CSV table of C-alpha atoms in Angstrom, one decimal:
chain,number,residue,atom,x,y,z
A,1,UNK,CA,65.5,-46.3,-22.9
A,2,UNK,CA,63.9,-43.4,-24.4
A,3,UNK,CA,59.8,-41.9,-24.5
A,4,UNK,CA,57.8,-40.5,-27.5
A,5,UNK,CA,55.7,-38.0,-26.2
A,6,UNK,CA,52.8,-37.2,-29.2
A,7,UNK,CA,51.5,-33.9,-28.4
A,8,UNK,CA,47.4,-34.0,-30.2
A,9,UNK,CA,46.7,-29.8,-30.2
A,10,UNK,CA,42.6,-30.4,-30.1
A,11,UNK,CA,40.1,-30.0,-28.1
A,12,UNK,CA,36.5,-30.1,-28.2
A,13,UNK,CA,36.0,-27.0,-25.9
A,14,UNK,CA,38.5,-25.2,-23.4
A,15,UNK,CA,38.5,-25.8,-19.8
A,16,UNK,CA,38.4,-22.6,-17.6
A,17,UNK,CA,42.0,-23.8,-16.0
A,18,UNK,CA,43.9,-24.5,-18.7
A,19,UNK,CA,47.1,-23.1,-20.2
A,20,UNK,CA,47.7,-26.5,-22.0
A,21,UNK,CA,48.4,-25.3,-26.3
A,22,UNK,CA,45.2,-26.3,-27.9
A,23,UNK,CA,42.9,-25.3,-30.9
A,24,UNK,CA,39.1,-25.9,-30.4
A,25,UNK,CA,38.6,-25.7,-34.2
A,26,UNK,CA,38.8,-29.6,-35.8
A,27,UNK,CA,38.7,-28.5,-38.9
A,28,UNK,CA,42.7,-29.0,-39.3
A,29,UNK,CA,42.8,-32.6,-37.4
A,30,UNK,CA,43.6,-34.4,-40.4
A,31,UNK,CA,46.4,-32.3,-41.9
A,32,UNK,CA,47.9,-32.0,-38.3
A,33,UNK,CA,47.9,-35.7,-38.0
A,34,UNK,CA,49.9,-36.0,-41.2
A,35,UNK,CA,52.4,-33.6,-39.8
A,36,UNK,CA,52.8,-35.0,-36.6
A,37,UNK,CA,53.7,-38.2,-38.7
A,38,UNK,CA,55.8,-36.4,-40.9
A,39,UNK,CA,57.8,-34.8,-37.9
A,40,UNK,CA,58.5,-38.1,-36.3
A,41,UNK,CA,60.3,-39.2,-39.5
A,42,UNK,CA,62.1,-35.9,-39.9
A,43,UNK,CA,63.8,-36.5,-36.6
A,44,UNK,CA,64.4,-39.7,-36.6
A,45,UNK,CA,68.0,-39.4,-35.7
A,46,UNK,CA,67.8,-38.0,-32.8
A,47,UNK,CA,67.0,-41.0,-30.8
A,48,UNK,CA,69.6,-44.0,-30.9
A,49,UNK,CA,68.1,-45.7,-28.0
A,50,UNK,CA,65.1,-47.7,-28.2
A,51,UNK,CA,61.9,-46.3,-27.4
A,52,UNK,CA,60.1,-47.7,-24.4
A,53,UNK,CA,57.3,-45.7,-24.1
A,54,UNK,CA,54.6,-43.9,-26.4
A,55,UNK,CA,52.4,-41.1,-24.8
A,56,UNK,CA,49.7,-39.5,-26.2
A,57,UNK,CA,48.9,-36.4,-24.3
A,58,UNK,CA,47.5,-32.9,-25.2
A,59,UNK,CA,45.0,-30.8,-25.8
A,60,UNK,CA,42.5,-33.7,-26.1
A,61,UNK,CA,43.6,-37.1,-27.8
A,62,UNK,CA,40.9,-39.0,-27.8
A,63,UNK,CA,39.2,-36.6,-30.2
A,64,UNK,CA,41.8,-38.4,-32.8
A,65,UNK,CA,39.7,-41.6,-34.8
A,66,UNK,CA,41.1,-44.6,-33.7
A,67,UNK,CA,42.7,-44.9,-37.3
A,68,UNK,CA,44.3,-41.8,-36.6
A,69,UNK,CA,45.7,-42.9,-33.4
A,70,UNK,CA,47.3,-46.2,-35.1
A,71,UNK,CA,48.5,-44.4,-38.2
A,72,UNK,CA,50.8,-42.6,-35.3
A,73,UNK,CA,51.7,-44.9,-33.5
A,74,UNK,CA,52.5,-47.0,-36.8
A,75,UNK,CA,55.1,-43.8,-38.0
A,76,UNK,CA,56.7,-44.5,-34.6
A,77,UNK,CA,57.6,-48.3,-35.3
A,78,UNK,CA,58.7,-47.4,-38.6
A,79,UNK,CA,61.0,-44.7,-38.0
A,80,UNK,CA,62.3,-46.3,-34.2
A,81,UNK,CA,63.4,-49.3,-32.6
A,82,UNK,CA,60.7,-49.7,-30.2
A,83,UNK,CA,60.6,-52.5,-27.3
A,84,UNK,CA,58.4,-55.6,-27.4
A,85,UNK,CA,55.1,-54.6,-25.3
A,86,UNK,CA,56.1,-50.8,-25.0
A,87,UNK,CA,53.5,-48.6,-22.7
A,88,UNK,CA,51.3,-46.6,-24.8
A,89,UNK,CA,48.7,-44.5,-23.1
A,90,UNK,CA,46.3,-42.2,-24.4
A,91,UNK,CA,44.5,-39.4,-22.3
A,92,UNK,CA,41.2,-39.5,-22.6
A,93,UNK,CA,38.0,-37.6,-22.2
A,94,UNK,CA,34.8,-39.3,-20.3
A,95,UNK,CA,32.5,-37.7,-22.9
A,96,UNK,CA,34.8,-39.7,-25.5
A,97,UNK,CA,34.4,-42.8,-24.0
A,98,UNK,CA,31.1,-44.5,-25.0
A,99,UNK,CA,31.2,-48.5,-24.6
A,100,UNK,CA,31.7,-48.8,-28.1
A,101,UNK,CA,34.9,-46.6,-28.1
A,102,UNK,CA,36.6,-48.3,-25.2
A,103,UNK,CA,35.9,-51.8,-27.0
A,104,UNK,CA,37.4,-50.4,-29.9
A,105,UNK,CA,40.6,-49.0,-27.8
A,106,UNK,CA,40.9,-51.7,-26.2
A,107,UNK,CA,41.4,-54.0,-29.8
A,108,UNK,CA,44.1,-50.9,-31.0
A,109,UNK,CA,47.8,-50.6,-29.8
A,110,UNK,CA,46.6,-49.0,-26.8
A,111,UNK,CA,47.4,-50.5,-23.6
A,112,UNK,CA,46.8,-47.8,-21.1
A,113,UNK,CA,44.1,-45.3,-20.7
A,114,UNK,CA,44.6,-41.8,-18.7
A,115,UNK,CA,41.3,-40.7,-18.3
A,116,UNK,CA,40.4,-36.7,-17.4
A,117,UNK,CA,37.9,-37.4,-14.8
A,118,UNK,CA,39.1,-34.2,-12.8
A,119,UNK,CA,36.2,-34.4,-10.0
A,120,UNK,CA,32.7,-36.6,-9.8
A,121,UNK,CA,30.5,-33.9,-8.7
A,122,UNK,CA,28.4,-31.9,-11.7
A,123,UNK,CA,29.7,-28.4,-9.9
A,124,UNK,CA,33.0,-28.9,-10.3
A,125,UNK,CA,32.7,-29.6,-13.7
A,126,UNK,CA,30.7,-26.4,-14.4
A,127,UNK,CA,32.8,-24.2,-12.7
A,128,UNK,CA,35.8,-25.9,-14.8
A,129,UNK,CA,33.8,-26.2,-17.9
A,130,UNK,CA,34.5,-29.4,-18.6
A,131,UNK,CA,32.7,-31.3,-21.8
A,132,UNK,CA,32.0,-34.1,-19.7
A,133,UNK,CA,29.5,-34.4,-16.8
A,134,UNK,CA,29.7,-37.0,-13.4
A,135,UNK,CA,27.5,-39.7,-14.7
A,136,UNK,CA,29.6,-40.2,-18.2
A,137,UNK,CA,32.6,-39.7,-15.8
A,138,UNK,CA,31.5,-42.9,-13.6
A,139,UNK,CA,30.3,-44.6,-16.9
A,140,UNK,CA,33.2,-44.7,-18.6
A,141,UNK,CA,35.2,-46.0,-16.1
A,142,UNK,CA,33.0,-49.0,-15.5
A,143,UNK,CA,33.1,-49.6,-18.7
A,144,UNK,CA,36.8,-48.7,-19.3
A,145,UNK,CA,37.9,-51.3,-16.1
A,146,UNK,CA,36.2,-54.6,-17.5
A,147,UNK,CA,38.8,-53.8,-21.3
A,148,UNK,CA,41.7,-52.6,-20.1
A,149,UNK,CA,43.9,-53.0,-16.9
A,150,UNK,CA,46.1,-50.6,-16.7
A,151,UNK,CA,44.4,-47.2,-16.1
A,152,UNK,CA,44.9,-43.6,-14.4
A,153,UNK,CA,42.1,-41.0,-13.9
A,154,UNK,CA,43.1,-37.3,-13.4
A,155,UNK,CA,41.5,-35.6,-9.7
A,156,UNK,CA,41.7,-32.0,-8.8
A,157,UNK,CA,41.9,-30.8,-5.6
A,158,UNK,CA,42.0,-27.3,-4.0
A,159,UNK,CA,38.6,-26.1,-6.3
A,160,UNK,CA,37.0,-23.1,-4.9
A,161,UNK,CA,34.1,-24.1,-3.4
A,162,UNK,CA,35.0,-28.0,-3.1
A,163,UNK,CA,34.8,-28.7,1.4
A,164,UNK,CA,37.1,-31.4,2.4
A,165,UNK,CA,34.2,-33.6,3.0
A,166,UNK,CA,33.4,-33.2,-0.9
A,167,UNK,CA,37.4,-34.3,-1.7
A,168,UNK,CA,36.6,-37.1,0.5
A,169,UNK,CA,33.3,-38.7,-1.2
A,170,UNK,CA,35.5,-37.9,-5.0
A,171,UNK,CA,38.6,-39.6,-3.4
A,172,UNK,CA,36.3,-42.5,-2.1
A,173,UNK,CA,34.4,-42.8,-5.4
A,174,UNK,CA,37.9,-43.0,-7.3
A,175,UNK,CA,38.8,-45.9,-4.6
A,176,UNK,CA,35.4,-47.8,-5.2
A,177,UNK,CA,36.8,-48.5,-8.9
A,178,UNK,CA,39.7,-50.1,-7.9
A,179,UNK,CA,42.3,-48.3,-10.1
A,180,UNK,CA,46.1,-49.3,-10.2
A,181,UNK,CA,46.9,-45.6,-10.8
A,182,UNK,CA,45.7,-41.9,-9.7
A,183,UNK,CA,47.1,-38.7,-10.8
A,184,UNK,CA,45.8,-36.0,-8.7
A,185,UNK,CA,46.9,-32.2,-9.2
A,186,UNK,CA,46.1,-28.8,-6.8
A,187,UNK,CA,44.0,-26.4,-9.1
A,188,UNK,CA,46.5,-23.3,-10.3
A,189,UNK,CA,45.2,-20.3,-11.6
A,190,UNK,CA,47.7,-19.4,-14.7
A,191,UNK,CA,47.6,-16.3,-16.4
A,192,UNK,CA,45.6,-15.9,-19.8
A,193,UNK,CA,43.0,-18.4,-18.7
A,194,UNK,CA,39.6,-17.6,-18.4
A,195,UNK,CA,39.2,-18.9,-14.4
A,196,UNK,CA,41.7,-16.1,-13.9
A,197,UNK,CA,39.9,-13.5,-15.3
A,198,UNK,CA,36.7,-14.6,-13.2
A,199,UNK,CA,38.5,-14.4,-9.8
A,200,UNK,CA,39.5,-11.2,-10.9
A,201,UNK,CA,35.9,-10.1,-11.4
A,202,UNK,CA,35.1,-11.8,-8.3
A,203,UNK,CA,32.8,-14.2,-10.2
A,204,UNK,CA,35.0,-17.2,-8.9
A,205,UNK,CA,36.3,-17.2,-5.3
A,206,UNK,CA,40.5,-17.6,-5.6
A,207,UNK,CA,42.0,-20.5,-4.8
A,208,UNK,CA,42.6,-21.6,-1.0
A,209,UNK,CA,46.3,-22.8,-0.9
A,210,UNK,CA,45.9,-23.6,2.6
A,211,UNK,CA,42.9,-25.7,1.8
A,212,UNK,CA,44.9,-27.2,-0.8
A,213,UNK,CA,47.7,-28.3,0.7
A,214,UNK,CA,45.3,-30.1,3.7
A,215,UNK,CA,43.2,-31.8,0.9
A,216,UNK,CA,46.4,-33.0,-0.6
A,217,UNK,CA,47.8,-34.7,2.8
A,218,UNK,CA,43.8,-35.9,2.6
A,219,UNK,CA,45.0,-37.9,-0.6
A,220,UNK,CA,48.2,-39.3,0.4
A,221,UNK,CA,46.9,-40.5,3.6
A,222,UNK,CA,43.8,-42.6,1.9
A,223,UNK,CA,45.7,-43.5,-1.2
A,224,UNK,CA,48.7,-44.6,0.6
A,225,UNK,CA,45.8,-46.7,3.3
A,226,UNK,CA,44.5,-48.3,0.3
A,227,UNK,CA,47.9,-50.0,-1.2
A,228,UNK,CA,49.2,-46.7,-3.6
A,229,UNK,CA,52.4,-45.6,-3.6
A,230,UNK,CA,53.0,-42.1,-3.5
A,231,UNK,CA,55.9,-41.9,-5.9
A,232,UNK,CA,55.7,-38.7,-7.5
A,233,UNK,CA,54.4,-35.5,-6.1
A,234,UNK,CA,51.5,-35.8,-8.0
A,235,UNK,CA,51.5,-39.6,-8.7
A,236,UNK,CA,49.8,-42.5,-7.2
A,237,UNK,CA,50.2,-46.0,-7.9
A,238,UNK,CA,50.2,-49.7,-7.1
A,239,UNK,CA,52.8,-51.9,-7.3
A,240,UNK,CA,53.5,-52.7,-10.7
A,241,UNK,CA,51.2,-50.0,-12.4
A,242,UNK,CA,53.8,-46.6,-11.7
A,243,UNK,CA,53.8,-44.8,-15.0
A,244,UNK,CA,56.4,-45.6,-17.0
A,245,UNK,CA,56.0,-42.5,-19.0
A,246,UNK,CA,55.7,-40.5,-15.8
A,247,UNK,CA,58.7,-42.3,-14.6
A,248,UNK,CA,61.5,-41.7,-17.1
A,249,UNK,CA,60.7,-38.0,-17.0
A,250,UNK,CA,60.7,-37.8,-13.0
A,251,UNK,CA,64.4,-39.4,-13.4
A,252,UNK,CA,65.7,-37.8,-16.0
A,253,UNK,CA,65.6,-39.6,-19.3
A,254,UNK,CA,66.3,-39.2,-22.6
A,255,UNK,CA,62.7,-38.4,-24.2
A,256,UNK,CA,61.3,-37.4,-28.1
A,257,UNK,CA,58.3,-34.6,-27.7
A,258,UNK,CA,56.1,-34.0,-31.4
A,259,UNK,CA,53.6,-32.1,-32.7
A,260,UNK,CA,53.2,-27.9,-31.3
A,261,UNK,CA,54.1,-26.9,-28.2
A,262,UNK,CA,55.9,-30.4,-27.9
A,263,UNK,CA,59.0,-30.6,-25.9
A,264,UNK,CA,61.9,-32.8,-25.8
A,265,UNK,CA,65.2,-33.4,-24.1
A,266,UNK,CA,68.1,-35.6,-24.6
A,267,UNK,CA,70.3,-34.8,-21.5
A,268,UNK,CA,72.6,-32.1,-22.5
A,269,UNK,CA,69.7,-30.4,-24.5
A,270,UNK,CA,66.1,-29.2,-23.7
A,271,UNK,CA,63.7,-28.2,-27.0
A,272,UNK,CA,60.1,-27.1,-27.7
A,273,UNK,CA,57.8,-26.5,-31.0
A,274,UNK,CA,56.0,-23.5,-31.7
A,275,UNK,CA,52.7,-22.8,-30.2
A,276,UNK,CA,51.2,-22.5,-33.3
A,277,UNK,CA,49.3,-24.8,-35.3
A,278,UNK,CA,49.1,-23.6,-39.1
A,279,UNK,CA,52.7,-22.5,-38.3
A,280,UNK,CA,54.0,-25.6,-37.3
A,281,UNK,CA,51.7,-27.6,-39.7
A,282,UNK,CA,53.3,-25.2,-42.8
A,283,UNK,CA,57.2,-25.7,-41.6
A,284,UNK,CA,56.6,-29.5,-41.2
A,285,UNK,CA,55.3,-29.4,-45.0
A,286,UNK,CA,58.3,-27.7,-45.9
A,287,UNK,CA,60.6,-30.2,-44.4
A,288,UNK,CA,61.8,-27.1,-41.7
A,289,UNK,CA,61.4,-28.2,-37.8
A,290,UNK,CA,59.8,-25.3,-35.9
A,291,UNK,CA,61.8,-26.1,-32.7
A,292,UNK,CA,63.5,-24.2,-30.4
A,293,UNK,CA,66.8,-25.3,-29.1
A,294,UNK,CA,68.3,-24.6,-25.2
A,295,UNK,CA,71.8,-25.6,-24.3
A,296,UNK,CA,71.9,-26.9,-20.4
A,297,UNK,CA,74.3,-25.1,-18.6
A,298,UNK,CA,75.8,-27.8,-15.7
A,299,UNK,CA,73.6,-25.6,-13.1
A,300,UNK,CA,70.3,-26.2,-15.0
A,301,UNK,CA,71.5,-29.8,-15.1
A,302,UNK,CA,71.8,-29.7,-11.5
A,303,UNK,CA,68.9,-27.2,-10.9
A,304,UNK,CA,66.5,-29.8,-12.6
A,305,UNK,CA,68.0,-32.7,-10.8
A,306,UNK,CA,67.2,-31.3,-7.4
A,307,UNK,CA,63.6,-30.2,-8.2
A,308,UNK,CA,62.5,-33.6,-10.0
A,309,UNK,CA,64.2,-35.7,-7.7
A,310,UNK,CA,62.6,-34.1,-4.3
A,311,UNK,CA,59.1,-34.8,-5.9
A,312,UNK,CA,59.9,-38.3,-6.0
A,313,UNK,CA,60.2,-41.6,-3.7
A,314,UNK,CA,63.7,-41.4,-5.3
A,315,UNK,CA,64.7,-38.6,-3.9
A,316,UNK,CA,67.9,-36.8,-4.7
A,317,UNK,CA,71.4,-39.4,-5.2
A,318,UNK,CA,74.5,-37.3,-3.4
A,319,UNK,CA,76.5,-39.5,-4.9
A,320,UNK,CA,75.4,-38.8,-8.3
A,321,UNK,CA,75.5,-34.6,-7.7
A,322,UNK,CA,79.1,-35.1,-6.9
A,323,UNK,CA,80.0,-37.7,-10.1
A,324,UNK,CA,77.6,-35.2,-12.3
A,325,UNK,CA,78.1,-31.8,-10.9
A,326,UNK,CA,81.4,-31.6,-8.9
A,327,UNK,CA,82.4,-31.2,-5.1
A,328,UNK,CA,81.3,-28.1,-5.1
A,329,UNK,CA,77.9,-28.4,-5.5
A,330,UNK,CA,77.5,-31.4,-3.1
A,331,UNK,CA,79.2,-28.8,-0.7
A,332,UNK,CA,76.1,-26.3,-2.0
A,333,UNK,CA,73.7,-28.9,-1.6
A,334,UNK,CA,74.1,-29.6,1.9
A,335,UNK,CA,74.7,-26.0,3.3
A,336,UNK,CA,71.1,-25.1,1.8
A,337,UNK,CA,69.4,-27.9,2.8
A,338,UNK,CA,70.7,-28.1,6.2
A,339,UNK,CA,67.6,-25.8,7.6
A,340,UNK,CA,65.4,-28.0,5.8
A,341,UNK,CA,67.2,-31.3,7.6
A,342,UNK,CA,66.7,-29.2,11.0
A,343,UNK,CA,63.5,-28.6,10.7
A,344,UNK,CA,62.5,-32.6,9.6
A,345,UNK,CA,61.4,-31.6,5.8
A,346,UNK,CA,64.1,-33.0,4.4
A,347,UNK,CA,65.9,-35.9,5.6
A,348,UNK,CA,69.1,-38.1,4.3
A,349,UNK,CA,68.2,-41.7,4.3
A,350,UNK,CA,70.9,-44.0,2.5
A,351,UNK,CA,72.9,-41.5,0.4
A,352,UNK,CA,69.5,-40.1,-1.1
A,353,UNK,CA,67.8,-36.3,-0.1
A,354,UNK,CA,64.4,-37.0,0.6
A,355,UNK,CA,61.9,-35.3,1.0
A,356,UNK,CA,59.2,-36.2,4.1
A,357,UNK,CA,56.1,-36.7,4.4
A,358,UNK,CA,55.1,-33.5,5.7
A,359,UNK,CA,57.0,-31.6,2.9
A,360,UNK,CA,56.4,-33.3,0.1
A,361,UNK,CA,53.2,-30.6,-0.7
A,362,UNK,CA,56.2,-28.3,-0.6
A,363,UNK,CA,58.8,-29.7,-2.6
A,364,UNK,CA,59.5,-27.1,-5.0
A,365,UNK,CA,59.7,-24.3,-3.0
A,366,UNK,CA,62.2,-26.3,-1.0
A,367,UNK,CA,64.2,-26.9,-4.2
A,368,UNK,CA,64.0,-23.8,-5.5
A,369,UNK,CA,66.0,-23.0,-2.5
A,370,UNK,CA,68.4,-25.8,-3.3
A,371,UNK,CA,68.6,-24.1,-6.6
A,372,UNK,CA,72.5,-23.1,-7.7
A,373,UNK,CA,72.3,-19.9,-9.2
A,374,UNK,CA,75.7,-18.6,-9.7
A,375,UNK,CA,78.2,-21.3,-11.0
A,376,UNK,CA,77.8,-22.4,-15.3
């Protein structure tokens, strides 16, 4: 089965952190909805399989009307074969969230909300200039958990300044709710963004990657105490409520990316829309997709096999890399990971490469040495 992914290019005001493809002017929404619309029926053909999922990420998507948000969804059942009772999340801003939005959410096609809580405490939020402060953070979620059941909140760790006790008291807060779901990311300072320019003043102390690998073994260890499953790197979840979304990426399916900066991937083929809105909103007017097009070479096949599947509970099939990839890079596979195996960050537990518990903060690195980088 196959995922829409609806990319909404808005938000209300830009987060220090971010390198996400937003506008902060809303003057466009309307026009960009219609395109985003217009670009689901213009590709239509490229799915055959029926869509499970519908995911509307961004940018910020709640800042879309709730009549905006089903006009969407409705180009999506008109132009696909979608499943009965498909997931369809929304991400979601506290400050978005009054009681009377949530009610109203929770009446729509919406059956799960992803909401950006990021951290509880007020200097957190400054320092990551979030629109949102800790009381409408804690607000909405009360709110949020007597309409809908199946939710996720976003949690940062690793923010300068943030002790481990503070990480506890946010992780503890989070756990209070009782949520089915937590997504919890290390804070990354990316180029072009604004907290990078402030470390480089020396306004903003850098990051503490040490710090931020022991607050993530924090997480997994209360998380995993309290009935979650850590089944993706940066994915927690009870029985049940894994993302499904979340989930067909991690394993490699087949999913539909719309609207700028989208992108998609069907297998053989990865593709991405222009980073531009007005551009992307005048091609889709004139019936011309603004998508770029990348052929995957059986080495990126394998390449992204070995990095998504170490992130996950999953692991990496040997089987499969032989079937998919040849004998060769089975052979490959097991010469590079052998130091990993000997030195218990990796281990081989019914026919899957696993990552343990240990190295799971360190997956990528690990499979970026797993990486083929000479055979096409």
């Amino acid at each position: 089965m196959s995922g829409i992914y609806i990319h909404i290019p808005f938000c209300k005001q830009a987060c220090h952190y971010c390198d996400f493809h937003f506008s902060t002017q809303l003057g466009k929404k309307e026009v960009m909805v219609k395109a985003i619309a217009k670009e689901l029926v213009l590709r239509k053909s490229e799915i055959d399989e029926v869509v499970e999922t519908i995911y509307f990420g961004g940018g910020t998507p709640s800042v879309l009307s709730n009549d905006e948000i089903e006009y969407l969804i409705q180009a999506v059942y008109d132009n696909y074969k979608v499943i009965h009772d498909p997931e369809i999340t929304l991400e979601a801003n506290p400050d978005d969230l009054s009681n009377n939005r949530i009610i109203q959410l929770s009446k729509s096609p919406i059956n799960r909300l992803s909401i950006g809580i990021q951290s509880f405490f007020e200097e957190d939020l400054r320092l990551m200039n979030r629109a949102h402060n800790a009381q409408e953070a804690e607000n909405c979620i009360r709110e949020a958990r007597t309409h809908f059941d199946n939710i996720s909140i976003d949690l940062v760790y690793g923010i300068p300044g943030m002790d481990n006790e503070r990480w506890k008291t946010n992780i503890q807060k989070a756990l209070d709710f009782d949520l089915p779901h937590i997504s919890s990311y290390a804070l990354t300072v990316e180029p072009r963004t604004a907290l990078k320019k402030f470390i480089e003043k020396g306004v903003v102390p850098d990051v503490d990657d040490e710090q931020a690998q022991e607050q993530f073994h924090i997480l997994v260890d209360a998380l995993e105490s309290n009935g979650f499953v850590n089944y993706e790197i940066s994915n927690f979840g009870k029985p049940d409520y894994f993302s499904k979304n979340n989930t067909a990426y991690w394993l490699g399916k087949t999913y539909l990316g719309v609207g700028p900066s989208a992108h998609s991937f069907d297998g053989a083929h990865r593709s991405w829309n222009i980073r531009n809105n007005p551009t992307y909103i005048k091609k889709i007017e004139e019936n011309v997709l603004p998508i770029e097009i990348e052929t995957l070479s059986t080495t990126d096949r394998y390449n992204e096999y070995v990095m998504t599947g170490l992130r996950t509970i999953w692991g990496v099939d040997l089987d499969r890399i032989e079937s998919a990839f040849g004998e060769n890079y089975l052979k490959y596979l097991y010469q590079q990971s052998s130091k990993f195996l000997d030195q218990g960050l990796l281990v081989v537990d019914d026919g899957k490469l696993l990552t343990t518990k240990n190295a799971k903060f360190l997956a990528d690195g690990i499979a970026s040495d797993l990486f083929m980088l000479n055979l096409k």
